[in-house]
Amino acid sequence: MTGPHPLVVVGDVLLDEDIEGVSTRLSPDAPAPVVDVTGDRSHPGGAGLAAALAARGGRDVVLVTALGDDEASEAVRRGLRGRVRLLEIPLDGTLPVKTRVLAGGRPVVRIDRGGGTPGEPGHAVRDALAGAHAVLVADYGRHTAGALRPLLEDAARRTPLVWDPHPDGDPPVPGARLVTPNAAEARALHPGSGETTLGAFAERGARLAERWRAAGVAVTLGERGVLLVRPGTGTPMLVPVPYRAAGDPCGAGDCFAATTTAGLADGLLPEEALQRAVAEAAAFVAAGGAGNPGLWRTGPETGPAVEPAHDAFGLAEQVRSRGGTVVATGGCFDLVHAGHVGLLESARRIGDCLIVCLNSDASVACRKGPGRPLNPAADRARVLAALGSVDAVTFFEEDTPEAVLARLRPDVWVKGGDYSVQDLPEAEVLRTWGGQAVVLPYLDGRSTTLLAHRAAEAAMRP
């Protein structure tokens, strides 16, 4: 089995800064909030974020961008070191810096400064594009793509090219496999009637695909999903979001475009790449978006983590803050059956939210032996998240969920009737914060093991 194929990201890098704080009062000289700063952080943004996300899982990623001699350019170089290979073209001016001031996790104001003009690419850029299995153009309106336009036109004739456009940027080159505007960008690039219905966005997508001579336009519509429109075809395809992700959406478009391009590099059809990208973008938002500190730990990521169907820990905190009862349960949930459904419905009625702590694939294999799990963690989480009784899903790698419970701190921990409270190893950790472990009745004769045996026996019958 071959590893992930290399790709090239071309585009405008920014330096993203977040100044975090709390606001409890207005300024005496203007109706503006006063933010008491509690911390700040910075990381590569724009094409730099897209390249870093594409490189997760050990993929070889080359980032072609314009950098200068200014402090912001140096900060971007440090942030990307060890993650991607940088191919720089000269920047006449300073790197753009985008600063958000957040109070209580919500943006209060954004300050943009800096900017310059990209120079000419060298021979190394031409060689990198020639060897790419796919190309992503992350256009942030600073015209790096314009400086490379002849090379990108040539690349689009040979390899899948995805163009993430900007209303102030350069038009996509002809032959792009996919162009990925968000809803606001699609409306700015082709206002049309001004409506925001799916039909209106399908019309915009079709017109933009014709204008750009693109093989397809995928309009990202936030919680509604992604609408794929191909020129000359009547019915667009809507790729829905697998679950509603509560979190910071900053950078979600970069995650979507990077995952789409990576899928095309590995030979997926556009429809398959888009489905994977929608799920990855939802998980990215749920994990905290571009501000998630885990994205920027020293050294490259070892692989894309399986993320929860909602932010389980944030949900637990919200419920507690309003005096509600947090209920949690856990297990493998390999083949969800009537016994599981009954247990989850009963558990949800105990409190104000139900969070499922799900054994990871490695944890299931350790507990259940060879051949298990029958379904991977992402599929098991998706089935659970679709149940009306389940509010969030999170994962644990160990044999028991004690570590994740110590973070989650539920008021009630629920298990099925084949356990006793005294036998539960997690009961002791529950007591440290006043939580209670309980056992609920369980439907007899229902288990994943029995279902697997029945399926095997049925398959052997003539």
PDB file of C-alpha atoms in Angstrom, residues 23-266:
ATOM      1  CA  SER A  23     -14.932  41.881  28.471  1.00  0.00           C
ATOM      2  CA  THR A  24     -17.215  43.009  31.305  1.00  0.00           C
ATOM      3  CA  ARG A  25     -17.528  46.732  30.630  1.00  0.00           C
ATOM      4  CA  LEU A  26     -17.651  49.437  27.961  1.00  0.00           C
ATOM      5  CA  SER A  27     -15.063  52.114  27.423  1.00  0.00           C
ATOM      6  CA  PRO A  28     -15.963  55.437  29.127  1.00  0.00           C
ATOM      7  CA  ASP A  29     -15.048  57.452  26.028  1.00  0.00           C
ATOM      8  CA  ALA A  30     -16.871  55.358  23.379  1.00  0.00           C
ATOM      9  CA  PRO A  31     -19.529  52.607  23.149  1.00  0.00           C
ATOM     10  CA  ALA A  32     -16.809  49.977  22.661  1.00  0.00           C
ATOM     11  CA  PRO A  33     -16.052  46.923  24.799  1.00  0.00           C
ATOM     12  CA  VAL A  34     -12.943  46.943  26.956  1.00  0.00           C
ATOM     13  CA  VAL A  35     -11.063  43.630  26.588  1.00  0.00           C
ATOM     14  CA  ASP A  36      -8.778  42.541  29.417  1.00  0.00           C
ATOM     15  CA  VAL A  37      -6.151  40.436  27.651  1.00  0.00           C
ATOM     16  CA  THR A  38      -5.522  36.945  29.034  1.00  0.00           C
ATOM     17  CA  GLY A  39      -3.300  35.588  26.277  1.00  0.00           C
ATOM     18  CA  ASP A  40      -2.303  35.741  22.636  1.00  0.00           C
ATOM     19  CA  ARG A  41      -1.047  33.373  19.970  1.00  0.00           C
ATOM     20  CA  SER A  42      -0.052  33.483  16.315  1.00  0.00           C
ATOM     21  CA  HIS A  43       0.271  30.917  13.528  1.00  0.00           C
ATOM     22  CA  PRO A  44       0.509  30.727   9.732  1.00  0.00           C
ATOM     23  CA  GLY A  45      -2.762  31.501   8.001  1.00  0.00           C
ATOM     24  CA  GLY A  46      -4.163  31.488   4.495  1.00  0.00           C
ATOM     25  CA  ALA A  47      -2.176  29.214   2.209  1.00  0.00           C
ATOM     26  CA  GLY A  48       0.144  28.439   5.138  1.00  0.00           C
ATOM     27  CA  LEU A  49      -2.704  26.939   7.167  1.00  0.00           C
ATOM     28  CA  ALA A  50      -3.988  25.025   4.131  1.00  0.00           C
ATOM     29  CA  ALA A  51      -0.530  23.545   3.521  1.00  0.00           C
ATOM     30  CA  ALA A  52      -0.078  22.560   7.176  1.00  0.00           C
ATOM     31  CA  LEU A  53      -3.466  20.820   7.183  1.00  0.00           C
ATOM     32  CA  ALA A  54      -2.687  19.004   3.925  1.00  0.00           C
ATOM     33  CA  ALA A  55       0.571  17.738   5.464  1.00  0.00           C
ATOM     34  CA  ARG A  56      -1.144  15.936   8.346  1.00  0.00           C
ATOM     35  CA  GLY A  57      -0.636  12.213   8.134  1.00  0.00           C
ATOM     36  CA  GLY A  58       2.879  12.537   6.708  1.00  0.00           C
ATOM     37  CA  ARG A  59       1.991  13.803   3.233  1.00  0.00           C
ATOM     38  CA  ASP A  60       4.794  15.547   1.331  1.00  0.00           C
ATOM     39  CA  VAL A  61       3.546  19.099   0.755  1.00  0.00           C
ATOM     40  CA  VAL A  62       5.369  21.903  -1.038  1.00  0.00           C
ATOM     41  CA  LEU A  63       4.139  25.433  -0.331  1.00  0.00           C
ATOM     42  CA  VAL A  64       4.874  28.057  -2.978  1.00  0.00           C
ATOM     43  CA  THR A  65       4.316  31.532  -1.571  1.00  0.00           C
ATOM     44  CA  ALA A  66       5.737  35.051  -1.354  1.00  0.00           C
ATOM     45  CA  LEU A  67       7.701  35.881   1.800  1.00  0.00           C
ATOM     46  CA  GLY A  68       9.860  38.870   2.690  1.00  0.00           C
ATOM     47  CA  ASP A  69      12.392  39.985   5.275  1.00  0.00           C
ATOM     48  CA  ASP A  70       9.858  41.300   7.789  1.00  0.00           C
ATOM     49  CA  GLU A  71       9.075  39.914  11.234  1.00  0.00           C
ATOM     50  CA  ALA A  72       5.761  38.375  10.157  1.00  0.00           C
ATOM     51  CA  SER A  73       7.466  36.415   7.353  1.00  0.00           C
ATOM     52  CA  GLU A  74       9.994  35.060   9.860  1.00  0.00           C
ATOM     53  CA  ALA A  75       7.174  33.998  12.182  1.00  0.00           C
ATOM     54  CA  VAL A  76       5.540  32.076   9.306  1.00  0.00           C
ATOM     55  CA  ARG A  77       8.822  30.344   8.458  1.00  0.00           C
ATOM     56  CA  ARG A  78       9.173  29.214  12.075  1.00  0.00           C
ATOM     57  CA  GLY A  79       5.578  28.013  12.225  1.00  0.00           C
ATOM     58  CA  LEU A  80       5.885  25.901   9.076  1.00  0.00           C
ATOM     59  CA  ARG A  81       9.349  24.488   9.747  1.00  0.00           C
ATOM     60  CA  GLY A  82       9.249  20.685   9.837  1.00  0.00           C
ATOM     61  CA  ARG A  83       5.718  20.560   8.425  1.00  0.00           C
ATOM     62  CA  VAL A  84       5.980  21.558   4.756  1.00  0.00           C
ATOM     63  CA  ARG A  85       8.721  22.345   2.225  1.00  0.00           C
ATOM     64  CA  LEU A  86       8.817  26.063   1.485  1.00  0.00           C
ATOM     65  CA  LEU A  87       9.532  27.364  -1.998  1.00  0.00           C
ATOM     66  CA  GLU A  88       9.683  31.126  -1.646  1.00  0.00           C
ATOM     67  CA  ILE A  89       9.220  33.788  -4.263  1.00  0.00           C
ATOM     68  CA  PRO A  90      10.280  37.334  -3.318  1.00  0.00           C
ATOM     69  CA  LEU A  91       7.817  39.718  -1.653  1.00  0.00           C
ATOM     70  CA  ASP A  92       8.172  43.457  -2.249  1.00  0.00           C
ATOM     71  CA  GLY A  93       6.635  44.803   0.950  1.00  0.00           C
ATOM     72  CA  THR A  94       5.509  43.097   4.168  1.00  0.00           C
ATOM     73  CA  LEU A  95       3.505  39.989   4.840  1.00  0.00           C
ATOM     74  CA  PRO A  96      -0.179  40.615   5.646  1.00  0.00           C
ATOM     75  CA  VAL A  97      -1.070  40.185   9.341  1.00  0.00           C
ATOM     76  CA  LYS A  98      -4.654  39.446  10.396  1.00  0.00           C
ATOM     77  CA  THR A  99      -5.300  40.124  14.099  1.00  0.00           C
ATOM     78  CA  ARG A 100      -8.508  39.077  15.840  1.00  0.00           C
ATOM     79  CA  VAL A 101      -9.447  40.401  19.286  1.00  0.00           C
ATOM     80  CA  LEU A 102     -11.664  37.876  21.042  1.00  0.00           C
ATOM     81  CA  ALA A 103     -13.676  38.274  24.234  1.00  0.00           C
ATOM     82  CA  GLY A 104     -15.029  35.088  25.734  1.00  0.00           C
ATOM     83  CA  GLY A 105     -13.983  33.238  22.596  1.00  0.00           C
ATOM     84  CA  ARG A 106     -16.002  35.510  20.279  1.00  0.00           C
ATOM     85  CA  PRO A 107     -14.421  38.009  17.861  1.00  0.00           C
ATOM     86  CA  VAL A 108     -14.871  41.674  18.816  1.00  0.00           C
ATOM     87  CA  VAL A 109     -12.799  43.285  16.066  1.00  0.00           C
ATOM     88  CA  ARG A 110     -10.336  42.272  13.348  1.00  0.00           C
ATOM     89  CA  ILE A 111      -7.344  44.371  12.352  1.00  0.00           C
ATOM     90  CA  ASP A 112      -5.596  43.840   8.995  1.00  0.00           C
ATOM     91  CA  ARG A 113      -2.208  45.344   8.218  1.00  0.00           C
ATOM     92  CA  GLY A 114       0.704  44.842   5.869  1.00  0.00           C
ATOM     93  CA  GLY A 115       0.885  43.742   2.278  1.00  0.00           C
ATOM     94  CA  GLY A 116       3.201  43.572  -0.702  1.00  0.00           C
ATOM     95  CA  THR A 117       3.657  42.483  -4.298  1.00  0.00           C
ATOM     96  CA  PRO A 118       4.854  38.946  -5.193  1.00  0.00           C
ATOM     97  CA  GLY A 119       7.847  38.629  -7.505  1.00  0.00           C
ATOM     98  CA  GLU A 120       8.784  36.136 -10.208  1.00  0.00           C
ATOM     99  CA  PRO A 121       9.024  32.356  -9.513  1.00  0.00           C
ATOM    100  CA  GLY A 122      12.242  30.417 -10.089  1.00  0.00           C
ATOM    101  CA  HIS A 123      12.931  27.071 -11.782  1.00  0.00           C
ATOM    102  CA  ALA A 124      12.334  25.149  -8.536  1.00  0.00           C
ATOM    103  CA  VAL A 125       8.671  26.190  -8.598  1.00  0.00           C
ATOM    104  CA  ARG A 126       8.248  24.841 -12.134  1.00  0.00           C
ATOM    105  CA  ASP A 127       9.832  21.525 -11.090  1.00  0.00           C
ATOM    106  CA  ALA A 128       7.609  21.209  -8.016  1.00  0.00           C
ATOM    107  CA  LEU A 129       4.433  21.755 -10.022  1.00  0.00           C
ATOM    108  CA  ALA A 130       5.600  19.220 -12.613  1.00  0.00           C
ATOM    109  CA  GLY A 131       5.940  16.519  -9.924  1.00  0.00           C
ATOM    110  CA  ALA A 132       2.704  17.193  -8.028  1.00  0.00           C
ATOM    111  CA  HIS A 133      -0.141  14.651  -7.906  1.00  0.00           C
ATOM    112  CA  ALA A 134      -2.505  17.564  -7.268  1.00  0.00           C
ATOM    113  CA  VAL A 135      -2.308  21.344  -6.847  1.00  0.00           C
ATOM    114  CA  LEU A 136      -4.234  23.602  -4.471  1.00  0.00           C
ATOM    115  CA  VAL A 137      -4.402  27.326  -5.144  1.00  0.00           C
ATOM    116  CA  ALA A 138      -5.283  29.136  -1.904  1.00  0.00           C
ATOM    117  CA  ASP A 139      -6.079  32.617  -3.202  1.00  0.00           C
ATOM    118  CA  TYR A 140      -6.417  35.324  -0.540  1.00  0.00           C
ATOM    119  CA  GLY A 141      -6.492  38.247  -2.939  1.00  0.00           C
ATOM    120  CA  ARG A 142      -2.757  39.049  -2.703  1.00  0.00           C
ATOM    121  CA  HIS A 143      -1.945  37.847  -6.250  1.00  0.00           C
ATOM    122  CA  THR A 144       0.619  35.120  -5.631  1.00  0.00           C
ATOM    123  CA  ALA A 145      -1.436  32.953  -7.986  1.00  0.00           C
ATOM    124  CA  GLY A 146      -1.300  35.675 -10.620  1.00  0.00           C
ATOM    125  CA  ALA A 147       2.503  35.660 -10.514  1.00  0.00           C
ATOM    126  CA  LEU A 148       2.433  31.919 -11.322  1.00  0.00           C
ATOM    127  CA  ARG A 149      -0.478  31.911 -13.748  1.00  0.00           C
ATOM    128  CA  PRO A 150       1.280  30.416 -16.827  1.00  0.00           C
ATOM    129  CA  LEU A 151       2.690  27.598 -14.684  1.00  0.00           C
ATOM    130  CA  LEU A 152      -0.731  26.939 -13.120  1.00  0.00           C
ATOM    131  CA  GLU A 153      -2.409  26.871 -16.538  1.00  0.00           C
ATOM    132  CA  ASP A 154       0.070  24.214 -17.597  1.00  0.00           C
ATOM    133  CA  ALA A 155      -0.419  22.238 -14.372  1.00  0.00           C
ATOM    134  CA  ALA A 156      -4.218  22.195 -14.796  1.00  0.00           C
ATOM    135  CA  ARG A 157      -3.788  20.374 -18.109  1.00  0.00           C
ATOM    136  CA  ARG A 158      -1.809  17.561 -16.438  1.00  0.00           C
ATOM    137  CA  THR A 159      -3.004  17.096 -12.881  1.00  0.00           C
ATOM    138  CA  PRO A 160      -6.055  17.798 -10.678  1.00  0.00           C
ATOM    139  CA  LEU A 161      -6.066  21.450  -9.645  1.00  0.00           C
ATOM    140  CA  VAL A 162      -8.341  22.898  -6.951  1.00  0.00           C
ATOM    141  CA  TRP A 163      -8.760  26.672  -6.768  1.00  0.00           C
ATOM    142  CA  ASP A 164     -10.053  28.283  -3.560  1.00  0.00           C
ATOM    143  CA  PRO A 165     -11.010  31.736  -4.901  1.00  0.00           C
ATOM    144  CA  HIS A 166     -11.247  35.221  -3.427  1.00  0.00           C
ATOM    145  CA  PRO A 167     -13.408  38.077  -4.769  1.00  0.00           C
ATOM    146  CA  ASP A 168     -10.317  40.338  -4.901  1.00  0.00           C
ATOM    147  CA  GLY A 169      -8.049  37.642  -6.278  1.00  0.00           C
ATOM    148  CA  ASP A 170      -7.237  36.226  -9.686  1.00  0.00           C
ATOM    149  CA  PRO A 171      -9.766  34.182 -11.689  1.00  0.00           C
ATOM    150  CA  PRO A 172      -9.169  30.415 -11.686  1.00  0.00           C
ATOM    151  CA  VAL A 173      -7.204  29.041 -14.610  1.00  0.00           C
ATOM    152  CA  PRO A 174      -9.183  27.152 -17.270  1.00  0.00           C
ATOM    153  CA  GLY A 175      -9.427  23.414 -16.663  1.00  0.00           C
ATOM    154  CA  ALA A 176      -9.495  23.541 -12.860  1.00  0.00           C
ATOM    155  CA  ARG A 177     -10.919  20.262 -11.534  1.00  0.00           C
ATOM    156  CA  LEU A 178     -12.808  22.064  -8.753  1.00  0.00           C
ATOM    157  CA  VAL A 179     -13.290  25.670  -7.662  1.00  0.00           C
ATOM    158  CA  THR A 180     -14.440  26.043  -4.047  1.00  0.00           C
ATOM    159  CA  PRO A 181     -16.027  29.438  -3.235  1.00  0.00           C
ATOM    160  CA  ASN A 182     -17.978  29.810  -0.014  1.00  0.00           C
ATOM    161  CA  ALA A 183     -21.499  31.259  -0.068  1.00  0.00           C
ATOM    162  CA  ALA A 184     -20.391  34.879   0.382  1.00  0.00           C
ATOM    163  CA  GLU A 185     -17.697  34.560  -2.277  1.00  0.00           C
ATOM    164  CA  ALA A 186     -20.118  32.960  -4.730  1.00  0.00           C
ATOM    165  CA  ARG A 187     -22.574  35.834  -4.200  1.00  0.00           C
ATOM    166  CA  ALA A 188     -19.808  38.419  -4.658  1.00  0.00           C
ATOM    167  CA  LEU A 189     -18.464  36.738  -7.792  1.00  0.00           C
ATOM    168  CA  HIS A 190     -21.931  36.224  -9.330  1.00  0.00           C
ATOM    169  CA  PRO A 191     -24.671  38.111  -7.428  1.00  0.00           C
ATOM    170  CA  GLY A 192     -27.526  36.805  -9.577  1.00  0.00           C
ATOM    171  CA  SER A 193     -30.931  37.391  -7.982  1.00  0.00           C
ATOM    172  CA  GLY A 194     -29.453  37.866  -4.526  1.00  0.00           C
ATOM    173  CA  GLU A 195     -31.396  34.904  -3.141  1.00  0.00           C
ATOM    174  CA  THR A 196     -29.776  32.334  -0.854  1.00  0.00           C
ATOM    175  CA  THR A 197     -31.796  29.261  -1.799  1.00  0.00           C
ATOM    176  CA  LEU A 198     -30.118  26.081  -3.009  1.00  0.00           C
ATOM    177  CA  GLY A 199     -31.511  26.817  -6.456  1.00  0.00           C
ATOM    178  CA  ALA A 200     -29.922  30.273  -6.488  1.00  0.00           C
ATOM    179  CA  PHE A 201     -26.540  28.858  -5.481  1.00  0.00           C
ATOM    180  CA  ALA A 202     -26.853  26.117  -8.101  1.00  0.00           C
ATOM    181  CA  GLU A 203     -27.432  28.832 -10.708  1.00  0.00           C
ATOM    182  CA  ARG A 204     -24.415  30.786  -9.475  1.00  0.00           C
ATOM    183  CA  GLY A 205     -22.254  27.667  -9.509  1.00  0.00           C
ATOM    184  CA  ALA A 206     -23.255  26.842 -13.075  1.00  0.00           C
ATOM    185  CA  ARG A 207     -22.566  30.370 -14.300  1.00  0.00           C
ATOM    186  CA  LEU A 208     -19.201  30.513 -12.541  1.00  0.00           C
ATOM    187  CA  ALA A 209     -18.194  27.103 -13.911  1.00  0.00           C
ATOM    188  CA  GLU A 210     -18.939  28.331 -17.439  1.00  0.00           C
ATOM    189  CA  ARG A 211     -17.090  31.611 -16.891  1.00  0.00           C
ATOM    190  CA  TRP A 212     -14.010  29.887 -15.497  1.00  0.00           C
ATOM    191  CA  ARG A 213     -14.189  26.826 -17.788  1.00  0.00           C
ATOM    192  CA  ALA A 214     -13.921  24.665 -14.664  1.00  0.00           C
ATOM    193  CA  ALA A 215     -14.876  20.996 -14.493  1.00  0.00           C
ATOM    194  CA  GLY A 216     -16.895  21.693 -11.353  1.00  0.00           C
ATOM    195  CA  VAL A 217     -17.739  24.337  -8.758  1.00  0.00           C
ATOM    196  CA  ALA A 218     -18.293  23.282  -5.133  1.00  0.00           C
ATOM    197  CA  VAL A 219     -20.033  26.043  -3.173  1.00  0.00           C
ATOM    198  CA  THR A 220     -19.581  25.642   0.592  1.00  0.00           C
ATOM    199  CA  LEU A 221     -22.771  26.581   2.436  1.00  0.00           C
ATOM    200  CA  GLY A 222     -21.824  26.200   6.086  1.00  0.00           C
ATOM    201  CA  GLU A 223     -24.240  23.994   8.009  1.00  0.00           C
ATOM    202  CA  ARG A 224     -26.136  23.154   4.800  1.00  0.00           C
ATOM    203  CA  GLY A 225     -23.097  21.372   3.364  1.00  0.00           C
ATOM    204  CA  VAL A 226     -21.496  21.705  -0.069  1.00  0.00           C
ATOM    205  CA  LEU A 227     -23.259  22.062  -3.411  1.00  0.00           C
ATOM    206  CA  LEU A 228     -21.373  20.546  -6.366  1.00  0.00           C
ATOM    207  CA  VAL A 229     -22.349  21.949  -9.769  1.00  0.00           C
ATOM    208  CA  ARG A 230     -20.977  20.744 -13.086  1.00  0.00           C
ATOM    209  CA  PRO A 231     -21.445  22.686 -16.333  1.00  0.00           C
ATOM    210  CA  GLY A 232     -23.939  21.113 -18.678  1.00  0.00           C
ATOM    211  CA  THR A 233     -25.578  18.876 -16.052  1.00  0.00           C
ATOM    212  CA  GLY A 234     -29.047  19.539 -14.739  1.00  0.00           C
ATOM    213  CA  THR A 235     -29.020  18.366 -11.137  1.00  0.00           C
ATOM    214  CA  PRO A 236     -26.360  19.482  -8.630  1.00  0.00           C
ATOM    215  CA  MET A 237     -25.154  17.199  -5.852  1.00  0.00           C
ATOM    216  CA  LEU A 238     -25.514  18.313  -2.230  1.00  0.00           C
ATOM    217  CA  VAL A 239     -22.988  16.850   0.212  1.00  0.00           C
ATOM    218  CA  PRO A 240     -24.522  17.373   3.670  1.00  0.00           C
ATOM    219  CA  VAL A 241     -22.563  18.015   6.854  1.00  0.00           C
ATOM    220  CA  PRO A 242     -22.499  14.732   8.842  1.00  0.00           C
ATOM    221  CA  TYR A 243     -23.233  16.571  12.098  1.00  0.00           C
ATOM    222  CA  ARG A 244     -23.556  20.097  13.389  1.00  0.00           C
ATOM    223  CA  ALA A 245     -20.166  21.209  14.657  1.00  0.00           C
ATOM    224  CA  ALA A 246     -20.132  23.869  17.377  1.00  0.00           C
ATOM    225  CA  GLY A 247     -16.804  25.686  17.448  1.00  0.00           C
ATOM    226  CA  ASP A 248     -14.616  28.338  15.845  1.00  0.00           C
ATOM    227  CA  PRO A 249     -15.118  28.175  12.049  1.00  0.00           C
ATOM    228  CA  CYS A 250     -11.929  30.154  11.324  1.00  0.00           C
ATOM    229  CA  GLY A 251      -9.873  28.086   8.873  1.00  0.00           C
ATOM    230  CA  ALA A 252     -12.657  25.648   7.995  1.00  0.00           C
ATOM    231  CA  GLY A 253     -12.475  26.638   4.323  1.00  0.00           C
ATOM    232  CA  ASP A 254      -8.743  25.943   4.248  1.00  0.00           C
ATOM    233  CA  CYS A 255      -9.326  22.527   5.831  1.00  0.00           C
ATOM    234  CA  PHE A 256     -12.041  21.772   3.277  1.00  0.00           C
ATOM    235  CA  ALA A 257      -9.920  22.795   0.281  1.00  0.00           C
ATOM    236  CA  ALA A 258      -6.806  20.992   1.558  1.00  0.00           C
ATOM    237  CA  THR A 259      -8.699  17.747   2.225  1.00  0.00           C
ATOM    238  CA  THR A 260     -10.406  17.913  -1.172  1.00  0.00           C
ATOM    239  CA  THR A 261      -7.061  18.351  -2.939  1.00  0.00           C
ATOM    240  CA  ALA A 262      -5.469  15.534  -0.933  1.00  0.00           C
ATOM    241  CA  GLY A 263      -8.311  13.211  -1.906  1.00  0.00           C
ATOM    242  CA  LEU A 264      -7.857  14.011  -5.596  1.00  0.00           C
ATOM    243  CA  ALA A 265      -4.102  13.463  -5.256  1.00  0.00           C
ATOM    244  CA  ASP A 266      -4.813   9.968  -3.929  1.00  0.00           C
TER     245      ASP A 266
END
